[in-house]
Every structure is written in C-alpha cells, then in structure tokens.
PDB file of C-alpha atoms in Angstrom:
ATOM      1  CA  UNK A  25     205.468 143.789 124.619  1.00 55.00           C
ATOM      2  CA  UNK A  26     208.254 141.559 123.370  1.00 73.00           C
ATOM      3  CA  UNK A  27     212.166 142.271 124.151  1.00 88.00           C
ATOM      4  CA  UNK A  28     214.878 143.227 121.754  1.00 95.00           C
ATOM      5  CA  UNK A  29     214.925 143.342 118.067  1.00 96.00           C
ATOM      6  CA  UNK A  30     218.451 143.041 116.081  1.00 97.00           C
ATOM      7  CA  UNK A  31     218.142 143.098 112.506  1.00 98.00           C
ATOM      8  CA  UNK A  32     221.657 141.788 110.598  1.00 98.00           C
ATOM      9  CA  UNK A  33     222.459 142.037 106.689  1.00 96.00           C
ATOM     10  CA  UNK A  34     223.446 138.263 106.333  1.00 97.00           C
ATOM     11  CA  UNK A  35     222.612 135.190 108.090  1.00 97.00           C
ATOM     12  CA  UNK A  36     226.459 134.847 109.031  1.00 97.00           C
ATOM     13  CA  UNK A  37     225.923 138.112 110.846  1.00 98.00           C
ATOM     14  CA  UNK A  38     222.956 136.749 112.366  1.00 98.00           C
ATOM     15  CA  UNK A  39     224.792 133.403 113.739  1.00 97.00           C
ATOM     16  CA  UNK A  40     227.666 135.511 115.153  1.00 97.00           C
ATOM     17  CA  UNK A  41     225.026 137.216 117.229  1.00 97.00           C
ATOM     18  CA  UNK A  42     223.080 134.309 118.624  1.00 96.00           C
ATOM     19  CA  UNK A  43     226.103 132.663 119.148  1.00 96.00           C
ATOM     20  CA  UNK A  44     226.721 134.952 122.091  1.00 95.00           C
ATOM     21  CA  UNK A  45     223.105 135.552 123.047  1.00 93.00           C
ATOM     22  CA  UNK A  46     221.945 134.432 126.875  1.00 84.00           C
ATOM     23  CA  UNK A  47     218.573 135.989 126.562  1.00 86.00           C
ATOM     24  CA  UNK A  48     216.103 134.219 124.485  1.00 87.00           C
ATOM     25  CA  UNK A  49     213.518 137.191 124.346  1.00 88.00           C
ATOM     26  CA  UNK A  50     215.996 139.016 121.592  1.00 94.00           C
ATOM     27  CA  UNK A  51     215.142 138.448 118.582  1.00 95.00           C
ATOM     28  CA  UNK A  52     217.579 138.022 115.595  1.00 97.00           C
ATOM     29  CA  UNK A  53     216.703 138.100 111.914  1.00 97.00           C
ATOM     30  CA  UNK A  54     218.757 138.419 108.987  1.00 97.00           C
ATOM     31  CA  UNK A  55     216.902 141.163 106.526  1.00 96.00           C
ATOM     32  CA  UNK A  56     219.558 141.361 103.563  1.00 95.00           C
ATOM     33  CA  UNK A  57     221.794 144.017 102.209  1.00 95.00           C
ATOM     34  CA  UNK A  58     221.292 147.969 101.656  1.00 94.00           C
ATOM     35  CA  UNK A  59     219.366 150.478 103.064  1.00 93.00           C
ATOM     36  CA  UNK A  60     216.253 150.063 100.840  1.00 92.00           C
ATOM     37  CA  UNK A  61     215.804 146.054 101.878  1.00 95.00           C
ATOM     38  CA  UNK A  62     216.863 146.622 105.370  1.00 96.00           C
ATOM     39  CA  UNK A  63     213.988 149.531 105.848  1.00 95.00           C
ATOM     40  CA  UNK A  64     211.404 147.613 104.522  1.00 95.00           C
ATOM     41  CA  UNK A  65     212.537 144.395 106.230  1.00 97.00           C
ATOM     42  CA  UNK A  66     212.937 146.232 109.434  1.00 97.00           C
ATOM     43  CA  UNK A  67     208.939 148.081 108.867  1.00 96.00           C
ATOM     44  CA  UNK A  68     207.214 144.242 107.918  1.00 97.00           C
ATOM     45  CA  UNK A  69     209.128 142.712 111.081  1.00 97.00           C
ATOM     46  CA  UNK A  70     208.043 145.956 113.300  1.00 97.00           C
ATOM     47  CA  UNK A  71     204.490 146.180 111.822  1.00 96.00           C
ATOM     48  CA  UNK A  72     203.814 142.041 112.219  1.00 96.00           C
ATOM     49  CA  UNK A  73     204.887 142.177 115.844  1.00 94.00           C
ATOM     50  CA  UNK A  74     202.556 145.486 116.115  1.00 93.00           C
ATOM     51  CA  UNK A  75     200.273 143.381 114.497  1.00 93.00           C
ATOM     52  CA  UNK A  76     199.940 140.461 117.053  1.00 93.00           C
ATOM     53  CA  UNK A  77     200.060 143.040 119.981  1.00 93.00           C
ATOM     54  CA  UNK A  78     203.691 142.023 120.701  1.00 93.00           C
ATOM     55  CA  UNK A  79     206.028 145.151 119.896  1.00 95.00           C
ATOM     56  CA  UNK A  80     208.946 144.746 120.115  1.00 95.00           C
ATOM     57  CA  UNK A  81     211.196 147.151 123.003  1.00 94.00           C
ATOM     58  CA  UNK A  82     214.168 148.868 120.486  1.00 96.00           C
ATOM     59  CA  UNK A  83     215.642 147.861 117.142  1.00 97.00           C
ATOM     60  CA  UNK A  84     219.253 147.562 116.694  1.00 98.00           C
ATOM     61  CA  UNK A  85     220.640 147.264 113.422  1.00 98.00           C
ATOM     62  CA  UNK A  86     223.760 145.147 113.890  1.00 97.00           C
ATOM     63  CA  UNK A  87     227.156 143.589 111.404  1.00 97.00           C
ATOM     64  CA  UNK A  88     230.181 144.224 110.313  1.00 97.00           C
ATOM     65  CA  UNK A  89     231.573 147.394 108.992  1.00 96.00           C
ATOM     66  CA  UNK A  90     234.516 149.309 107.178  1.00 95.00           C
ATOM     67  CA  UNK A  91     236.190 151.806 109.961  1.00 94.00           C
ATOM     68  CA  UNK A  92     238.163 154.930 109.607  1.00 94.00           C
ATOM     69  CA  UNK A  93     241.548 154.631 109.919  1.00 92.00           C
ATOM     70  CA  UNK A  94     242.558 156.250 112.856  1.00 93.00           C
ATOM     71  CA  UNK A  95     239.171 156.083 114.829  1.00 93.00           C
ATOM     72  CA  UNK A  96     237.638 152.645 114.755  1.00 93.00           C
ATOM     73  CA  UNK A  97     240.328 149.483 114.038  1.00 93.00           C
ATOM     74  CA  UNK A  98     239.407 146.219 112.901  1.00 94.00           C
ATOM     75  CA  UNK A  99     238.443 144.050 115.525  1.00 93.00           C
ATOM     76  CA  UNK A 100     237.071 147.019 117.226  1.00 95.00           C
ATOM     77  CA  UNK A 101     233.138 147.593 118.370  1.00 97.00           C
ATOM     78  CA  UNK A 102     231.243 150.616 117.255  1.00 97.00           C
ATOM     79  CA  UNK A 103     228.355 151.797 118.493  1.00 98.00           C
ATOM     80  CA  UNK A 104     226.627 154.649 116.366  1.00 97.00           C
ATOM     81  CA  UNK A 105     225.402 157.898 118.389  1.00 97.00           C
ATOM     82  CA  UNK A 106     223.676 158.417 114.624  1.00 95.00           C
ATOM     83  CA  UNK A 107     223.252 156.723 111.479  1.00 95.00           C
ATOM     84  CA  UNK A 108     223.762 159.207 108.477  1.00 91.00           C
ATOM     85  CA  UNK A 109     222.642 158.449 104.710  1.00 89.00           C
ATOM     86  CA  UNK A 110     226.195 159.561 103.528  1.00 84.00           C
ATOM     87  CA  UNK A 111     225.321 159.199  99.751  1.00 78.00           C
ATOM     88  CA  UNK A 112     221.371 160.761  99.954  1.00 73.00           C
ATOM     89  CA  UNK A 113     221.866 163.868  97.941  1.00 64.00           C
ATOM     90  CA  UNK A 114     222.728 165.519  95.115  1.00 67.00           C
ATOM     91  CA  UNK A 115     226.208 166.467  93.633  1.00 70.00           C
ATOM     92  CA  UNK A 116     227.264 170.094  92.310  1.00 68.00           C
ATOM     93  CA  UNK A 117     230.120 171.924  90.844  1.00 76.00           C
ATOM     94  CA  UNK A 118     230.808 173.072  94.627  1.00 74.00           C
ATOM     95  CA  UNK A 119     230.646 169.151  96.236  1.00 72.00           C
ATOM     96  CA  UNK A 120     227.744 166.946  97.367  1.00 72.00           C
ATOM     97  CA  UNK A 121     224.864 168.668  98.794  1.00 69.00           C
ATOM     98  CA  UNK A 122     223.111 165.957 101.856  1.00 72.00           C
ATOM     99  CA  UNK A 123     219.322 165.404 101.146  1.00 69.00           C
ATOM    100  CA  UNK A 124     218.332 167.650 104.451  1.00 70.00           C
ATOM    101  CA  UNK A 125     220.155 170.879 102.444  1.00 66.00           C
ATOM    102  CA  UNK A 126     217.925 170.082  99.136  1.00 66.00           C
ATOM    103  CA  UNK A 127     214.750 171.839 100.726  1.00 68.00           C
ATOM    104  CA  UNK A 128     212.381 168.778 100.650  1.00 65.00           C
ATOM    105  CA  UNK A 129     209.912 168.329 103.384  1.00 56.00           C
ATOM    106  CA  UNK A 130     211.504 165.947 104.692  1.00 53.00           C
ATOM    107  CA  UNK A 131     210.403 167.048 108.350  1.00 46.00           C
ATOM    108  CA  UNK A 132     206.741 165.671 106.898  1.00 43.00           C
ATOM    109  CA  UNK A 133     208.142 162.105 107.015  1.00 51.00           C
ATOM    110  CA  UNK A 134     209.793 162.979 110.835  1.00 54.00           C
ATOM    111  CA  UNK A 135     213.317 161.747 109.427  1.00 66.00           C
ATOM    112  CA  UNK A 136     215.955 163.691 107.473  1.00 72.00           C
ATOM    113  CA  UNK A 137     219.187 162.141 106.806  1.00 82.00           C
ATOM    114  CA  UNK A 138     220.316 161.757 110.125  1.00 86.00           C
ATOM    115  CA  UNK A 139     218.579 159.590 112.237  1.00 91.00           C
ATOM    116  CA  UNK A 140     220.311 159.956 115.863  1.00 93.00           C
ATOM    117  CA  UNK A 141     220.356 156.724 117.934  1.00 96.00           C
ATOM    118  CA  UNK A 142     218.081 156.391 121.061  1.00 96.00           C
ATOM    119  CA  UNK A 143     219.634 157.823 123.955  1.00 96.00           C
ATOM    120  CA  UNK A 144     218.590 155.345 126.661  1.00 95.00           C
ATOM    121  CA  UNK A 145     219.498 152.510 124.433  1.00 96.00           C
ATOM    122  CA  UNK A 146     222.068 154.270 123.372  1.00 96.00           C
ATOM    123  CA  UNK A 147     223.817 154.481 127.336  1.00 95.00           C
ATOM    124  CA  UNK A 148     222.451 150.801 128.112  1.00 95.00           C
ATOM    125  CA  UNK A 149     225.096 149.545 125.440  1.00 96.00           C
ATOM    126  CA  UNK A 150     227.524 151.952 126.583  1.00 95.00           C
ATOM    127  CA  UNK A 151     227.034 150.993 129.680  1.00 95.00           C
ATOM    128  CA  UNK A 152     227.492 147.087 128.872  1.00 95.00           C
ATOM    129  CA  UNK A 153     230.228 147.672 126.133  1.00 96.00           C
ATOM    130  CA  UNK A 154     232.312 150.585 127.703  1.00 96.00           C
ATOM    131  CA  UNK A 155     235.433 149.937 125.360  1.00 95.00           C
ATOM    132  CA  UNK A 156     233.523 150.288 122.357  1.00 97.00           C
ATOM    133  CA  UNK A 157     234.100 153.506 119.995  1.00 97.00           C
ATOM    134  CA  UNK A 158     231.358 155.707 120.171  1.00 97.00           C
ATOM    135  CA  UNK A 159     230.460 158.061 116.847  1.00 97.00           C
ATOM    136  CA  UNK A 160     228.424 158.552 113.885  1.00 97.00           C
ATOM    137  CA  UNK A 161     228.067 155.781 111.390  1.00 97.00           C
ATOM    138  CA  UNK A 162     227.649 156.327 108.028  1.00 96.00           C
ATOM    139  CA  UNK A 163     225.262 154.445 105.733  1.00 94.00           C
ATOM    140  CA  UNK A 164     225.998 154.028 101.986  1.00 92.00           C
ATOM    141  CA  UNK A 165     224.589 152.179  99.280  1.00 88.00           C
ATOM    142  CA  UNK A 166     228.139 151.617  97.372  1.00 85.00           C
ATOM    143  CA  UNK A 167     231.098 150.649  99.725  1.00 87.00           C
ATOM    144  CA  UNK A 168     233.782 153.305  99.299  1.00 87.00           C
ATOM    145  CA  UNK A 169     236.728 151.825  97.217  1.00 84.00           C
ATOM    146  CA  UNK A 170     238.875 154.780  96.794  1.00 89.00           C
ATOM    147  CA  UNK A 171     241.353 157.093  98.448  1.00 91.00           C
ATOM    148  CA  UNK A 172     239.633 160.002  96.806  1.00 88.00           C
ATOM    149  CA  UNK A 173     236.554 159.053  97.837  1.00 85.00           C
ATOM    150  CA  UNK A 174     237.294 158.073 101.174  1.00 90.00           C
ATOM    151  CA  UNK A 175     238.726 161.564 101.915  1.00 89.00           C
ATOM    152  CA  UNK A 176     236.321 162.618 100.388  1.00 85.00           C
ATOM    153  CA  UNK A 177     233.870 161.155 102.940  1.00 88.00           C
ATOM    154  CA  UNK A 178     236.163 161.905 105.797  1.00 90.00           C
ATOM    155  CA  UNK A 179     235.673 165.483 104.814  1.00 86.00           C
ATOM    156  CA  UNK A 180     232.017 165.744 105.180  1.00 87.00           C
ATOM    157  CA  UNK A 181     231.605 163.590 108.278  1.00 89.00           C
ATOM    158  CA  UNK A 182     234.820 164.432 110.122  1.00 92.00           C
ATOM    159  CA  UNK A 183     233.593 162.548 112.943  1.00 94.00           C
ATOM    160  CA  UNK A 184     232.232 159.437 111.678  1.00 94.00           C
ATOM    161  CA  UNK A 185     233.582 156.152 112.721  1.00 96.00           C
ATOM    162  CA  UNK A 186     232.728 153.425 110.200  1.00 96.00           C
ATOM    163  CA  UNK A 187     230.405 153.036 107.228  1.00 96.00           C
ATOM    164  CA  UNK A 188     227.709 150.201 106.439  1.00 95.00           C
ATOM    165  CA  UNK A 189     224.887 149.906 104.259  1.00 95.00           C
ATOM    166  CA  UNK A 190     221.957 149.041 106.478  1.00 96.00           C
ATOM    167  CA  UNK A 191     221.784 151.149 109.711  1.00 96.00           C
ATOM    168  CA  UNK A 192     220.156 154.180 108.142  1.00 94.00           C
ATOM    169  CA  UNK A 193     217.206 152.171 106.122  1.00 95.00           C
ATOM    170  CA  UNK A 194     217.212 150.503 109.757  1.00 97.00           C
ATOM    171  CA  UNK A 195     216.428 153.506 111.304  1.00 96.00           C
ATOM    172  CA  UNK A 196     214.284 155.462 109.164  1.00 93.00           C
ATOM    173  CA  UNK A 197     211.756 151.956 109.500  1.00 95.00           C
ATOM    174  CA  UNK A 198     211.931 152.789 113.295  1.00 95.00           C
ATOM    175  CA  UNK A 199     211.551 156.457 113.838  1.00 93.00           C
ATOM    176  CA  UNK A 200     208.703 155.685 111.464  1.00 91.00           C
ATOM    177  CA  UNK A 201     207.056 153.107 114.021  1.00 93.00           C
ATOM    178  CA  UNK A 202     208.213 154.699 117.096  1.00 93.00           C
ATOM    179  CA  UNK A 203     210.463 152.485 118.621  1.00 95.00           C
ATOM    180  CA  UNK A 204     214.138 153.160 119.938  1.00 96.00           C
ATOM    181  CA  UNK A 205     216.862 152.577 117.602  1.00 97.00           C
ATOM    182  CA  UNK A 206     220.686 152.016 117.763  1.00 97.00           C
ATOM    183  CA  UNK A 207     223.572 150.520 115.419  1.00 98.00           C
ATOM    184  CA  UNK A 208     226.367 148.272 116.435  1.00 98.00           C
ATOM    185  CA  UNK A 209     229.266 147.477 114.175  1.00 98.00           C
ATOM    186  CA  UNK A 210     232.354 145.401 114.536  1.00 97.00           C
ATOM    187  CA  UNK A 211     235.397 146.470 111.802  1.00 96.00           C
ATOM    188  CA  UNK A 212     236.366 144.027 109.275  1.00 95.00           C
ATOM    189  CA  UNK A 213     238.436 146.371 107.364  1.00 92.00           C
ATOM    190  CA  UNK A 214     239.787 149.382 107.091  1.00 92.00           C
ATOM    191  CA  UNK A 215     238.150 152.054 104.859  1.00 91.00           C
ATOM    192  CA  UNK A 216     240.117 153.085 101.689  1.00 83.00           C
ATOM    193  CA  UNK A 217     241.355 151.136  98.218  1.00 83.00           C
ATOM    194  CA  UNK A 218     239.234 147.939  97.570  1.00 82.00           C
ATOM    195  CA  UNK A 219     241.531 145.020  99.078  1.00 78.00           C
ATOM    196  CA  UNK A 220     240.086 141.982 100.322  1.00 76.00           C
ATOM    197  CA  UNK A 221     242.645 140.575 101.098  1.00 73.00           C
ATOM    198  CA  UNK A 222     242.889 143.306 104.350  1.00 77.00           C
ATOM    199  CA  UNK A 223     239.586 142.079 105.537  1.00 81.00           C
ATOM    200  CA  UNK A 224     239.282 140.551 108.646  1.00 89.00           C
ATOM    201  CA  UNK A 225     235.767 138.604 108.451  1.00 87.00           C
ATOM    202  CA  UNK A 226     236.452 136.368 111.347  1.00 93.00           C
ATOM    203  CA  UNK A 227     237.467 138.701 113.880  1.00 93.00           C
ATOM    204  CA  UNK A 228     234.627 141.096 112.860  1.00 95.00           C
ATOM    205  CA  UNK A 229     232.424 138.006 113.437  1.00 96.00           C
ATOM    206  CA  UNK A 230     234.107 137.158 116.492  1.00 96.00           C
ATOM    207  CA  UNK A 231     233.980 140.701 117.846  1.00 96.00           C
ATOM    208  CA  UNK A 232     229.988 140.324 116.935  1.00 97.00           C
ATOM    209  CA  UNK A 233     229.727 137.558 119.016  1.00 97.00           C
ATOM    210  CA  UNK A 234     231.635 138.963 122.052  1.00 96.00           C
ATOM    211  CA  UNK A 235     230.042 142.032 121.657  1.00 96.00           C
ATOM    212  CA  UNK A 236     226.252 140.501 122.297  1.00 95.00           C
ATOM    213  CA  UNK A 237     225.335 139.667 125.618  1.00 94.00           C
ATOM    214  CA  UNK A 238     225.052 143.135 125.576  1.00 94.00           C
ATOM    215  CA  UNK A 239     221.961 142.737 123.977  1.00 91.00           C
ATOM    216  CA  UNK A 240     220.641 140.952 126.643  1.00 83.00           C
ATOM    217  CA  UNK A 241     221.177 143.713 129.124  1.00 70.00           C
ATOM    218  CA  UNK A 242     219.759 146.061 126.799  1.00 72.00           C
ATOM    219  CA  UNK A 243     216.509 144.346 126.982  1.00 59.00           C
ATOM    220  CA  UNK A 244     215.878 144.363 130.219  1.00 55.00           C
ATOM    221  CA  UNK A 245     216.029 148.168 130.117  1.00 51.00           C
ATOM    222  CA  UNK A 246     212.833 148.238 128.275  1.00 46.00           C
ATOM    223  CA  UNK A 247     210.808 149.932 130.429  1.00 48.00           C
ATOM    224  CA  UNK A 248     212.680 152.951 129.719  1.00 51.00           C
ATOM    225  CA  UNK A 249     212.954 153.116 126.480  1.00 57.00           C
ATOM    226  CA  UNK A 250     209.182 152.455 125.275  1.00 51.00           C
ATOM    227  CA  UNK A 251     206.284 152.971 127.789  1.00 42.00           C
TER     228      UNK A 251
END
C-alpha cells in the first residue's frame, strides 16, 4: 500500500503543494477543473494504483477556494468536515430542491450529495493544522458571481465555509473505491460579485504551501484509516 494521494485542479495548485512537501510517499497530481473531470481523474488514478497492488492510504482533494465572508478569510485554510454538490438538483417555484430530496436511488450508488470527509483523516489534519477553519465545503460547477446568488447559497448551507468545484467529484470517486477522503482549501477570494481584482492568488498559493507538511503527517496515519 502506497501513502497519500492529493489530487489539485491546476498544476499551479499542484506546485504550491510539493513545494512544501517533506514526504516523498504523497503523491500529487493535477486532474483539471470541475467535478465531472476531477471524479473520473480521481477513479483512473485510484483504480491504476489498485491495479498494480499499490493503493493508495486516503485521497485529499486540495486548491484554492472562494470563502464566506464572515467564516473563512482569504489567506485562511479550510478543511471540509463534508463536501456538498451545492448545484445537484432541481429548481421549483418554492427554491432548489438538492438531488438527495428528488427520490432517486441514490443510496444504490452509496453516495448522495453529501459526501462527509473521513473522520480519522479528517482529525490527523486537524490535528497538524489546528488554526484551520473547519466546515462544510461546497462544490459547484459555476463559481457564484452574484449577491443574490450568494445569499442565496448562504441560505441553504448556513454552515458552509467556502465553495470549489472539485472536492465533491473528488469524493464521490473515493467512497466509490473505498478509500478515506478529505478536502483542503486555502481562500483566494471572498465569495460574492465577480471581481478579480479582490483575488488573492498568491497568498492562497502560499497558504497551500504552508499548509502541506501536513500531508506528510497524514500519511503516516495510514494504518488507521485503511486496513
């Protein structure tokens, strides 16, 4: 069995990551952006290592992130205690119904559209990063632009901390191999009104970098988190 996994969106992501890595048994790999790409990434790189009787430990999908204002800051790490397909539904006259309220059986595919992080991985970065901000992270597949619909957001997932667009495509490839999953994110920007010129690449980048020898100590919890 091989050590950590941590999938990014972009290779810039990727480089932040190794940049602060001291253990060479994580592996880092860049899959692209979305939730569709980053499952299917995420189940070839799970299924090869399978494959060669090498499986890897946990899977942590890892990058930069919008945060709510208010909860996560930019600069600041997050660490998801779930990754939620925020846009998986259907709207209505009455609001946006999630996917897990549409009566699919979804409990056939063992994932709905919350996919809660690992608990022992999930306390081995807590344990290593204890001034991160701990909370649900929200995956979408269009990065919210508005004030309506980032109220509109806050609304349904009053506790979420940040949004992305990979950690939930990341997960669902997981649960669906049986290995541990978790999301870290470091803010760029603040959630809201499209303004670029409010993002804050570099220190998210920065923050990614500082924020990944705890990767390192995550690995070597292995043991407990697949036998």
């Amino acid at each position: 069995m091989t050590g950590l996994l941590v999938v990014t969106a972009v290779p810039a992501e990727a480089d932040a990551v190794r940049a602060g890595l001291t253990d060479p048994t994580v592996t880092v790999a860049p899959i692209g952006v979305g939730p569709a790409v980053a499952g299917a990434a995420t189940a070839r790189l799970l299924a090869l290592a399978e494959a060669a009787g090498r499986p890897y430990r946990a899977v942590v999908s890892a990058g930069v992130a919008g945060g709510f204002t208010g909860r996560a800051e930019v600069g600041d790490t997050v660490l998801g205690t779930a990754s939620i397909a925020a846009d998986l539904g259907a709207e209505s006259p009455e609001g946006f119904i999630p996917v897990d309220e549409l009566g699919m059986p979804l409990a056939l595919l063992g994932v709905g559209g919350v996919v809660r992080a690992d608990p022992v991985l999930l306390a081995a970065l807590r344990a290593a990063l204890p001034a991160a901000t701990i909370g649900p992270v929200l995956t979408v597949s269009t990065v919210t632009g508005t004030t309506a619909s980032t109220e509109e957001l806050r609304g349904r997932h009053p506790e979420a901390v940040a949004e992305a667009m990979e950690g939930y495509g990341v997960a669902v490839a997981a649960a669906q191999a049986g290995v541990p999953f978790a999301e870290l994110r470091t803010i760029s920007n603040p959630i809201g009104p499209r303004d670029r010129d409010a993002w804050r690449l570099r220190e998210a980048l920065t923050a990614l970098t500082a924020a990944a020898p705890a990767f390192a100590l995550t690995a070597t919890e292995g043991d407990g988190l697949r036998a």
